[in-house]
PDB file of C-alpha atoms and ligand atoms in Angstrom:
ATOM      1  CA  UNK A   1       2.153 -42.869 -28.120  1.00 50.00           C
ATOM      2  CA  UNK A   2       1.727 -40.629 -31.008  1.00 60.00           C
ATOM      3  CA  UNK A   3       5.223 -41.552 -32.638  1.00 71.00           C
ATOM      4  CA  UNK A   4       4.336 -45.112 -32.703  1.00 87.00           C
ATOM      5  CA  UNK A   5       1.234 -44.456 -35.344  1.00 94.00           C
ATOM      6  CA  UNK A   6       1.293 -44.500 -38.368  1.00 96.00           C
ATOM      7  CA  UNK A   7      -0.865 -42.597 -40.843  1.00 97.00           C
ATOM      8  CA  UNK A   8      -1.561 -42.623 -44.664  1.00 98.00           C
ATOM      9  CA  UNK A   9      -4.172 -43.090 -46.819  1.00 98.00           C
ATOM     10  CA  UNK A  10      -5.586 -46.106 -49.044  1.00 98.00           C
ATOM     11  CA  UNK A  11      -7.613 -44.403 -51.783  1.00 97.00           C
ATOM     12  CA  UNK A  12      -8.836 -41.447 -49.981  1.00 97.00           C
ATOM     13  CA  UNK A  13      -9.329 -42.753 -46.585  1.00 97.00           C
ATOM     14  CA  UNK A  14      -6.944 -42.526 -43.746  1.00 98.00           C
ATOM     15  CA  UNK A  15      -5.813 -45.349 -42.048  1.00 98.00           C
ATOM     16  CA  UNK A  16      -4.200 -45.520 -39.210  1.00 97.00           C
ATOM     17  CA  UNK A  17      -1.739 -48.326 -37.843  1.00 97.00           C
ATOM     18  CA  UNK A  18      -0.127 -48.641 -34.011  1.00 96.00           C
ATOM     19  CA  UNK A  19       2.631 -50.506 -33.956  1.00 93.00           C
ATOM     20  CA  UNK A  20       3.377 -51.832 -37.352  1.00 94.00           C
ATOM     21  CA  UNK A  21       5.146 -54.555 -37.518  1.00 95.00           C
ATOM     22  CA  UNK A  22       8.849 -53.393 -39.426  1.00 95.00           C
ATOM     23  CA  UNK A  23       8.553 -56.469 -42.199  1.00 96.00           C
ATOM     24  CA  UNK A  24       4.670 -56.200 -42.891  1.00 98.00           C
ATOM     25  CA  UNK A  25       4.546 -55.089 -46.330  1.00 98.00           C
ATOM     26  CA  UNK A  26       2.026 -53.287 -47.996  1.00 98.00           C
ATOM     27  CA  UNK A  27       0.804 -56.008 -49.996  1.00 98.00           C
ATOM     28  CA  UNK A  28       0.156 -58.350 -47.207  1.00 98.00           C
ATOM     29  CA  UNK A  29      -1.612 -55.289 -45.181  1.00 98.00           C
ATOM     30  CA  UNK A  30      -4.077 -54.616 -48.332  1.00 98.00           C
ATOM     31  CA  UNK A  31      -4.918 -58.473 -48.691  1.00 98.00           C
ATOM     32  CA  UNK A  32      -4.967 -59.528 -45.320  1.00 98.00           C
ATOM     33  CA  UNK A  33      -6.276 -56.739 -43.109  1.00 97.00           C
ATOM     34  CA  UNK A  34      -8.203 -54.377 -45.707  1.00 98.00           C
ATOM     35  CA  UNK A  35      -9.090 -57.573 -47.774  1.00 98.00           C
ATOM     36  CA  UNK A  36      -8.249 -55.339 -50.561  1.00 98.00           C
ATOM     37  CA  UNK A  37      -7.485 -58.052 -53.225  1.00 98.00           C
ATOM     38  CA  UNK A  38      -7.346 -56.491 -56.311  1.00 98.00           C
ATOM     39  CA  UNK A  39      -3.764 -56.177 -55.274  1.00 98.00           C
ATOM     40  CA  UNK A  40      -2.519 -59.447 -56.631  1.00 98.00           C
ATOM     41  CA  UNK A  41       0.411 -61.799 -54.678  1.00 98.00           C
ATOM     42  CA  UNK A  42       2.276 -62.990 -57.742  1.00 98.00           C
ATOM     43  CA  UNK A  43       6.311 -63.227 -56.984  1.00 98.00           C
ATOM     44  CA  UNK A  44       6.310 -61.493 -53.908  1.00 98.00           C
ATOM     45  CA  UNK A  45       9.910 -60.633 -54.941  1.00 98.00           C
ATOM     46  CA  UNK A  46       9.447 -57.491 -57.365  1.00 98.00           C
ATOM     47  CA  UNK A  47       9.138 -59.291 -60.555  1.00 98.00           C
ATOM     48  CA  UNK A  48       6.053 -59.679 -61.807  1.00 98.00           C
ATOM     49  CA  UNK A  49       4.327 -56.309 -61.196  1.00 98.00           C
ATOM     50  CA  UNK A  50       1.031 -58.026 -60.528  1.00 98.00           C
ATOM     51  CA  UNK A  51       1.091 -56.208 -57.210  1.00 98.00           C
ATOM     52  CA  UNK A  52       1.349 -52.495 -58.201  1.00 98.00           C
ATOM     53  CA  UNK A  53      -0.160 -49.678 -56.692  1.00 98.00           C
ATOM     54  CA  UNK A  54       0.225 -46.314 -57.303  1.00 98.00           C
ATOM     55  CA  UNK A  55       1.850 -44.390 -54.374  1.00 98.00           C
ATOM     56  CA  UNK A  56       1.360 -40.483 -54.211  1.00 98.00           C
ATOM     57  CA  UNK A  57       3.274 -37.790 -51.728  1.00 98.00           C
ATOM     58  CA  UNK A  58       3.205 -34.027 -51.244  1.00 97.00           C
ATOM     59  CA  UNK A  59       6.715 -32.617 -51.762  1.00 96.00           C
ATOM     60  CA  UNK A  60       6.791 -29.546 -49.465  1.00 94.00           C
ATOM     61  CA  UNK A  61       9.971 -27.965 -51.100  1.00 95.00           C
ATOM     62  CA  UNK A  62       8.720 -28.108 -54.383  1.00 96.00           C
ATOM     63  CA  UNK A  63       5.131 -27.613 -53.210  1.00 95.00           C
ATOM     64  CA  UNK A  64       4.214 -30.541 -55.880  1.00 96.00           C
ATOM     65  CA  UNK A  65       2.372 -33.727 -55.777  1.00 97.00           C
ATOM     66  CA  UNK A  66       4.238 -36.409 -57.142  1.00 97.00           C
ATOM     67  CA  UNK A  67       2.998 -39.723 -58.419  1.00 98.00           C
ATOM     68  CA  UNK A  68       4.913 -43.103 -58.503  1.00 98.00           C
ATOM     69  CA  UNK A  69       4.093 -46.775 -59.455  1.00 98.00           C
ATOM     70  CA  UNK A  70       5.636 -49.061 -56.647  1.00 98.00           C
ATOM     71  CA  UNK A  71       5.262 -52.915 -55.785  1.00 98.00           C
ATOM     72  CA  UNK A  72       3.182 -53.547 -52.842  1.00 98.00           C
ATOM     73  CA  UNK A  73       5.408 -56.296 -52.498  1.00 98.00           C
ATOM     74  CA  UNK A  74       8.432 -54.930 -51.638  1.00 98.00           C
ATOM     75  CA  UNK A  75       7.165 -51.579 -49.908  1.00 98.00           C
ATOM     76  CA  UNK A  76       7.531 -51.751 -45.724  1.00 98.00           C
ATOM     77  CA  UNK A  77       3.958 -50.539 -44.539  1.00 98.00           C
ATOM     78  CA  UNK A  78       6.243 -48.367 -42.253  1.00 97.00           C
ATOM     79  CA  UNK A  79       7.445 -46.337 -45.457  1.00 97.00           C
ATOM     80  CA  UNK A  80       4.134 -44.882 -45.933  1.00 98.00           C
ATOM     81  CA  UNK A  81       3.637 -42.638 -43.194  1.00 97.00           C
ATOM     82  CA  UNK A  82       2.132 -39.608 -45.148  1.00 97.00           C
ATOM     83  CA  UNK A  83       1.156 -41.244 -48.272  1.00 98.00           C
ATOM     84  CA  UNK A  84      -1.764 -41.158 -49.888  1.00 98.00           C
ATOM     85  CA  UNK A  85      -1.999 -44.930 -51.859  1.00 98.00           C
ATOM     86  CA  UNK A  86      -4.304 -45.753 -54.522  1.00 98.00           C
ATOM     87  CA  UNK A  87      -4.754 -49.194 -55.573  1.00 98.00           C
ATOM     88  CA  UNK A  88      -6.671 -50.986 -58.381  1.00 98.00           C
ATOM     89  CA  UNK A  89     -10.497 -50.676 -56.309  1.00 97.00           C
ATOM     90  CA  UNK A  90      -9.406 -47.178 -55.955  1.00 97.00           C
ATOM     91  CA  UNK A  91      -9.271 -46.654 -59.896  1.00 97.00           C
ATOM     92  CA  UNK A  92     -12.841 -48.412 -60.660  1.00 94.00           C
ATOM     93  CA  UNK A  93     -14.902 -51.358 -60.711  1.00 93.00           C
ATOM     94  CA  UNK A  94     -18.089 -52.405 -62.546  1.00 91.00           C
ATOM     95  CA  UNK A  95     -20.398 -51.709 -59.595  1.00 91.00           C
ATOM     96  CA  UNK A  96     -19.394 -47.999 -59.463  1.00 90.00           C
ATOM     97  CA  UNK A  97     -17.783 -46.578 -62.579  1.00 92.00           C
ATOM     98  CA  UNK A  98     -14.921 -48.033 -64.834  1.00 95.00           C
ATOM     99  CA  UNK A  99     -11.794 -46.220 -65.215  1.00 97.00           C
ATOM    100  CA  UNK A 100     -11.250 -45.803 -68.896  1.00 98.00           C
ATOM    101  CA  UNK A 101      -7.936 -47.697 -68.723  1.00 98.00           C
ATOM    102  CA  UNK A 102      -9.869 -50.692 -67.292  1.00 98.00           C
ATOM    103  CA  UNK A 103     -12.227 -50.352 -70.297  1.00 97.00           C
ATOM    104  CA  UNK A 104      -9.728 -50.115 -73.123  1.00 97.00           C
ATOM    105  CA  UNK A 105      -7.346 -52.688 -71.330  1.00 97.00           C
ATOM    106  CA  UNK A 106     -10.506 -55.064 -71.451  1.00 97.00           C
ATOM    107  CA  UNK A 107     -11.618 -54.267 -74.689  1.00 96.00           C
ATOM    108  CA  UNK A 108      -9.038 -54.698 -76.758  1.00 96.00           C
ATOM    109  CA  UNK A 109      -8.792 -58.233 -75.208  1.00 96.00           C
ATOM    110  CA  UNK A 110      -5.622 -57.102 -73.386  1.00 97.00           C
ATOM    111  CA  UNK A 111      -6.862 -59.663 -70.616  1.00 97.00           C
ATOM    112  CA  UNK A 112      -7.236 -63.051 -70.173  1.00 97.00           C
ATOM    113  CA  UNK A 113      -6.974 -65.230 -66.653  1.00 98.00           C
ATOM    114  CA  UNK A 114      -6.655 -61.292 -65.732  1.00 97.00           C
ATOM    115  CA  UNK A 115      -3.828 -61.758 -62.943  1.00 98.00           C
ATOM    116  CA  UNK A 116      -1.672 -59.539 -64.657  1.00 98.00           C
ATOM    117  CA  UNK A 117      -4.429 -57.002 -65.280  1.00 98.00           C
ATOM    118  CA  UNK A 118      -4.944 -54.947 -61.678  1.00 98.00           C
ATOM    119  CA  UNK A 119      -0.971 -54.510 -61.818  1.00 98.00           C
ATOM    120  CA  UNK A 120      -0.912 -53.101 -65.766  1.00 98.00           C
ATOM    121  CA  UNK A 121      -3.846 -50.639 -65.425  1.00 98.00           C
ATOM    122  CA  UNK A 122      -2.127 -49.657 -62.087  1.00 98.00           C
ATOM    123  CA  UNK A 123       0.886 -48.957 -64.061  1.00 98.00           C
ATOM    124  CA  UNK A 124      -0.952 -46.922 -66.751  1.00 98.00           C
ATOM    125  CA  UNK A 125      -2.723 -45.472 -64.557  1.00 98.00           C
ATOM    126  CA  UNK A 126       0.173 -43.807 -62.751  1.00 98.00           C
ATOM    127  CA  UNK A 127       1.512 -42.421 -66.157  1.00 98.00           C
ATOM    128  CA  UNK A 128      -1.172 -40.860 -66.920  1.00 98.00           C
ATOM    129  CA  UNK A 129      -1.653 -38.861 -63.544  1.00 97.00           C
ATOM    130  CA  UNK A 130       1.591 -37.665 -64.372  1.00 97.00           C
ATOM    131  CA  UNK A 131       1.102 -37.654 -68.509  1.00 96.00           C
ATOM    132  CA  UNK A 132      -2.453 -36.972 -69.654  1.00 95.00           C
ATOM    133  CA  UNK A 133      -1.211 -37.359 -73.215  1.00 94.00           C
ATOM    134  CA  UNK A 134       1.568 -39.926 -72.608  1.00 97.00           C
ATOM    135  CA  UNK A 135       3.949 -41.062 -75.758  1.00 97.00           C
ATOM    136  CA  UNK A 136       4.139 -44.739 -77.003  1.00 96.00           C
ATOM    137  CA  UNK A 137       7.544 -44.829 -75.460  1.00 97.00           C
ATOM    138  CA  UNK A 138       6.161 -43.595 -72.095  1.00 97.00           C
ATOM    139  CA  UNK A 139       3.391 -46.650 -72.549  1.00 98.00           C
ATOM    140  CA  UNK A 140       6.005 -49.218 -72.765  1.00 97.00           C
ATOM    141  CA  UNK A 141       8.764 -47.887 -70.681  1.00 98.00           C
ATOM    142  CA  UNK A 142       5.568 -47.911 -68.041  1.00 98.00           C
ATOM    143  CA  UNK A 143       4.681 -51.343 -68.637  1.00 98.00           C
ATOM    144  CA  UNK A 144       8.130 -52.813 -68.438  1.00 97.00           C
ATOM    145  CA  UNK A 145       7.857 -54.156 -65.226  1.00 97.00           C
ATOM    146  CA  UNK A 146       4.796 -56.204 -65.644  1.00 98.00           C
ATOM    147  CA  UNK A 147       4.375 -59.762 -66.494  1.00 98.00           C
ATOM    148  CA  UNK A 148       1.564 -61.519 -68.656  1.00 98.00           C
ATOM    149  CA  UNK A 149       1.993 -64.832 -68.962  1.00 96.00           C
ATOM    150  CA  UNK A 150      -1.683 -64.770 -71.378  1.00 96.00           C
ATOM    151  CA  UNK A 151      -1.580 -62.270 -74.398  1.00 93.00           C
ATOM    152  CA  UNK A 152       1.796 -62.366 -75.733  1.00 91.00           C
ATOM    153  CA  UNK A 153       1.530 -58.263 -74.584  1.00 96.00           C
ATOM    154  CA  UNK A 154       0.004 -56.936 -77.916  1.00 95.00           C
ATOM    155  CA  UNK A 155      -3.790 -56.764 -76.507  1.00 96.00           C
ATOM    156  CA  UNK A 156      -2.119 -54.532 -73.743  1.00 98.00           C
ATOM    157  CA  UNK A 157      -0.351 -52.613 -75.409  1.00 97.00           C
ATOM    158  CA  UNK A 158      -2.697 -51.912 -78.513  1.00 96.00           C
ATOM    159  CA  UNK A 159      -5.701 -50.900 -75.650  1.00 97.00           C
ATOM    160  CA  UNK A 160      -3.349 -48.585 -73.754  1.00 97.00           C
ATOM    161  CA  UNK A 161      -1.829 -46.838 -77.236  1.00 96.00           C
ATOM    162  CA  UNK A 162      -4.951 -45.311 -77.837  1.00 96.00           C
ATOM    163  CA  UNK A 163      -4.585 -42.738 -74.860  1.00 97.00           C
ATOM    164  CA  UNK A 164      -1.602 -42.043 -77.049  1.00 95.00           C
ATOM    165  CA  UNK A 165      -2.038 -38.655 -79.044  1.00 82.00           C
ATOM    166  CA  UNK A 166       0.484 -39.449 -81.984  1.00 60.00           C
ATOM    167  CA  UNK A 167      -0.585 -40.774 -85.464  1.00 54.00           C
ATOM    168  CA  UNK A 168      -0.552 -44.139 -85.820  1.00 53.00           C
ATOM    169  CA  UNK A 169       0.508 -43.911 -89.515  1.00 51.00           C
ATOM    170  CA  UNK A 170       4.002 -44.753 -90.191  1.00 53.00           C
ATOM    171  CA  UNK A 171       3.831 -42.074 -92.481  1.00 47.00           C
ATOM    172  CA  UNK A 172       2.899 -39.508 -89.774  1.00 48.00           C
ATOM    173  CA  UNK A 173       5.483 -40.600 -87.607  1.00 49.00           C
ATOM    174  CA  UNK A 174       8.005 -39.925 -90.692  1.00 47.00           C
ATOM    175  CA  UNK A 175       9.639 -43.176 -91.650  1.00 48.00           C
ATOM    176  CA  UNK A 176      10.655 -43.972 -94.727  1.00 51.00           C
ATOM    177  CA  UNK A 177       8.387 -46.593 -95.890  1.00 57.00           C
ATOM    178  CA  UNK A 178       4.514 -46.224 -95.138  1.00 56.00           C
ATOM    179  CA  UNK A 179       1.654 -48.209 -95.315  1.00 54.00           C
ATOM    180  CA  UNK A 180      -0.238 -45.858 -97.298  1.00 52.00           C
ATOM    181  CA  UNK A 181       2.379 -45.616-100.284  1.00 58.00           C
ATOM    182  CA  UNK A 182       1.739 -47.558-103.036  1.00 57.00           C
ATOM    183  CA  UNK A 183      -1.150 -48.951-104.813  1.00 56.00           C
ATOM    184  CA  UNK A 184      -3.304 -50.243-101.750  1.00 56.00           C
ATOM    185  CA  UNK A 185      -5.907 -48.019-100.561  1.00 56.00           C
ATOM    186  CA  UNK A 186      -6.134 -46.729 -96.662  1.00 54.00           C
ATOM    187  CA  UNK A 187      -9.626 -48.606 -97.346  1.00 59.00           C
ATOM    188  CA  UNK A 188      -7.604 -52.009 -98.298  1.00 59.00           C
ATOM    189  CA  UNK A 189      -5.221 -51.384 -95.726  1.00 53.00           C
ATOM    190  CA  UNK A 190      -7.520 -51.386 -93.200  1.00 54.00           C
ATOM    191  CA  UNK A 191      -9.898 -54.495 -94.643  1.00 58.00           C
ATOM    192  CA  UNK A 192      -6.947 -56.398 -94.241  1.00 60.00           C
ATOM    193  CA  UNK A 193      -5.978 -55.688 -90.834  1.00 63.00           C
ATOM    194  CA  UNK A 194      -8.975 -55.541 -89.176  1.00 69.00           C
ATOM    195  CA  UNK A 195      -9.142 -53.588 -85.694  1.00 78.00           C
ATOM    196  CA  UNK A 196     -10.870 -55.742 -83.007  1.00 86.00           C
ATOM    197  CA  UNK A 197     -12.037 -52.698 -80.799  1.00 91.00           C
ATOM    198  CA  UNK A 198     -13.987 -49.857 -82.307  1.00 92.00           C
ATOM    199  CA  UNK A 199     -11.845 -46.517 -80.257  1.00 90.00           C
ATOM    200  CA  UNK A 200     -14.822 -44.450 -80.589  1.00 90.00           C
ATOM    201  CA  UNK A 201     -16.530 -46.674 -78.218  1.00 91.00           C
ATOM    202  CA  UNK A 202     -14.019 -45.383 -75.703  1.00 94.00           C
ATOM    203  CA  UNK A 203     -14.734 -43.179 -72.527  1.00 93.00           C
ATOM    204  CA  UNK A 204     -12.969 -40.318 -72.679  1.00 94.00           C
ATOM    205  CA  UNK A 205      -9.879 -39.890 -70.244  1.00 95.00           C
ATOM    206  CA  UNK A 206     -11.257 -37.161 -68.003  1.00 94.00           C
ATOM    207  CA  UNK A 207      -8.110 -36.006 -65.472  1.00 92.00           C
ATOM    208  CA  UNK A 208     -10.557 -33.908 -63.628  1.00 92.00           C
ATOM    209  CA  UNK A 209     -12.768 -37.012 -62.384  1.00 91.00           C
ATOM    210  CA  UNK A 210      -9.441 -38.442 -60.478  1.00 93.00           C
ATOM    211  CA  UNK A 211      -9.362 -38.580 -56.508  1.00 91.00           C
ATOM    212  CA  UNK A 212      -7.754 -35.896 -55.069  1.00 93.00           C
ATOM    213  CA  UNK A 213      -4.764 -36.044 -52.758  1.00 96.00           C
ATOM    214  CA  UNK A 214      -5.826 -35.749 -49.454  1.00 96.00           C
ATOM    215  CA  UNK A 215      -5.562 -32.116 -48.605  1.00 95.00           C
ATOM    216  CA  UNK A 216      -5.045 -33.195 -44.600  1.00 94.00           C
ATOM    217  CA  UNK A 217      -1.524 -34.784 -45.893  1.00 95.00           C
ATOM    218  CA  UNK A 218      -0.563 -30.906 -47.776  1.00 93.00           C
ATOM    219  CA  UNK A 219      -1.111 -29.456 -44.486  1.00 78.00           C
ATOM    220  CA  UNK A 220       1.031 -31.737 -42.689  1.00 70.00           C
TER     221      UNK A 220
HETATM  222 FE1  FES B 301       5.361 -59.831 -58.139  1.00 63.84          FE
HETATM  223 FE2  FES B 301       5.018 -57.898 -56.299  1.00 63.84          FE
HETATM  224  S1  FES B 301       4.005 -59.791 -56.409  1.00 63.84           S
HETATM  225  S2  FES B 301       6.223 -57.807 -58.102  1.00 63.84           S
HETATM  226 FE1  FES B 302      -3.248 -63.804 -67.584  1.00 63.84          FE
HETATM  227 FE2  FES B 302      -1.992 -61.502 -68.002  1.00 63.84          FE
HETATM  228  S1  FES B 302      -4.025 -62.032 -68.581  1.00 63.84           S
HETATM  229  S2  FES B 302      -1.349 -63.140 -66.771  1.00 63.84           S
END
């Protein structure tokens, strides 16, 4: 009977699910059944963050959509009735188009075996449906639940700054000390730390090109 389905979406089409099982979680449902594996099975316990997904409900007393990162791990498949879930295929892929967080992530060499990867542009991802023009702060407090065992976090973190819209001068950002003080030249600054991604390479984060929320789940 009708009270026994469940209904949602997994990035913009609805699925439907009859009798779900109370301890399937949405990881295992994405890998097994939709063979959705871009979703990675690290800990399977909530610490790793190689699983995240972005999860995405209409709130009918504030008449807002609100976004949230989650781990597929730990999320009951029967807690998404009315969601609308986006995972990492969702985002982008090289076959269709990439998703500028999966460009910069990759291009600043912010991935390596990659099995942290899905989970950290997930996570970005999410902040910036919610912040266009995130802070640094709101970059790392974003990140902090995800694990890289590879790249010592640097890669990551340089890649996903750029959607940042402060200076990166320390002089800019009004401490004391700055780089361009002195007798060294921005020139000579910059010869001697060399940046190994050229940002105007970059696509352009473009909010408008994002899926919508389903509009069935508004009417609801
Ligand atoms: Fe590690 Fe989900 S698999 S947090
Ligand atoms: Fe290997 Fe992050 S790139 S775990």
């Amino acid at each position: 009977k009708e009270g026994d389905t469940l209904c949602f979406f997994i990035n913009g089409k609805k699925v439907t699910v009859s009798h779900a099982e109370p301890e399937t979680t949405l990881l295992s449902f994405l890998r097994e059944e939709l063979r959705l594996t871009g979703t990675k099975y690290g800990c399977g316990g909530g610490g790793c963050g190689a699983c995240t997904v972005m999860v995405s409900r209409y709130q009918p007393a504030t008449k807002t959509i609100t976004h949230y990162s989650a781990n597929a791990c730990l999320l009951p498949l029967c807690q998404l009735h009315g969601a609308a879930v986006t995972t990492v295929e969702g985002v982008g892929s090289t076959r269709t188009r990439i998703h500028p967080v999966q460009e910069r992530i990759a291009k600043a060499h912010g991935s390596q075996c990659g099995f942290c990867s899905p989970g950290m542009v997930m996570s970005i991802y999410t902040l910036l449906r919610n912040r266009p023009q995130p802070a640094m702060d709101d970059i790392t407090h974003a990140l902090q639940g995800n694990l890289c065992r590879c790249t010592g976090y640097r890669p990551i973190i340089d890649g996903c700054r750029t959607f940042c819209q402060e200076a990166d001068c320390c002089q800019a950002n009004g401490a004391g000390d700055c780089c361009l003080d002195g007798e060294e030249t921005l020139e000579e600054t910059q010869r001697e730390k060399p940046e190994l991604f050229d940002k105007r390479e970059f696509l352009p984060l473009d909010p408008t090109q994002e899926l919508i929320f389903p509009p069935e789940l508004i009417l609801w």
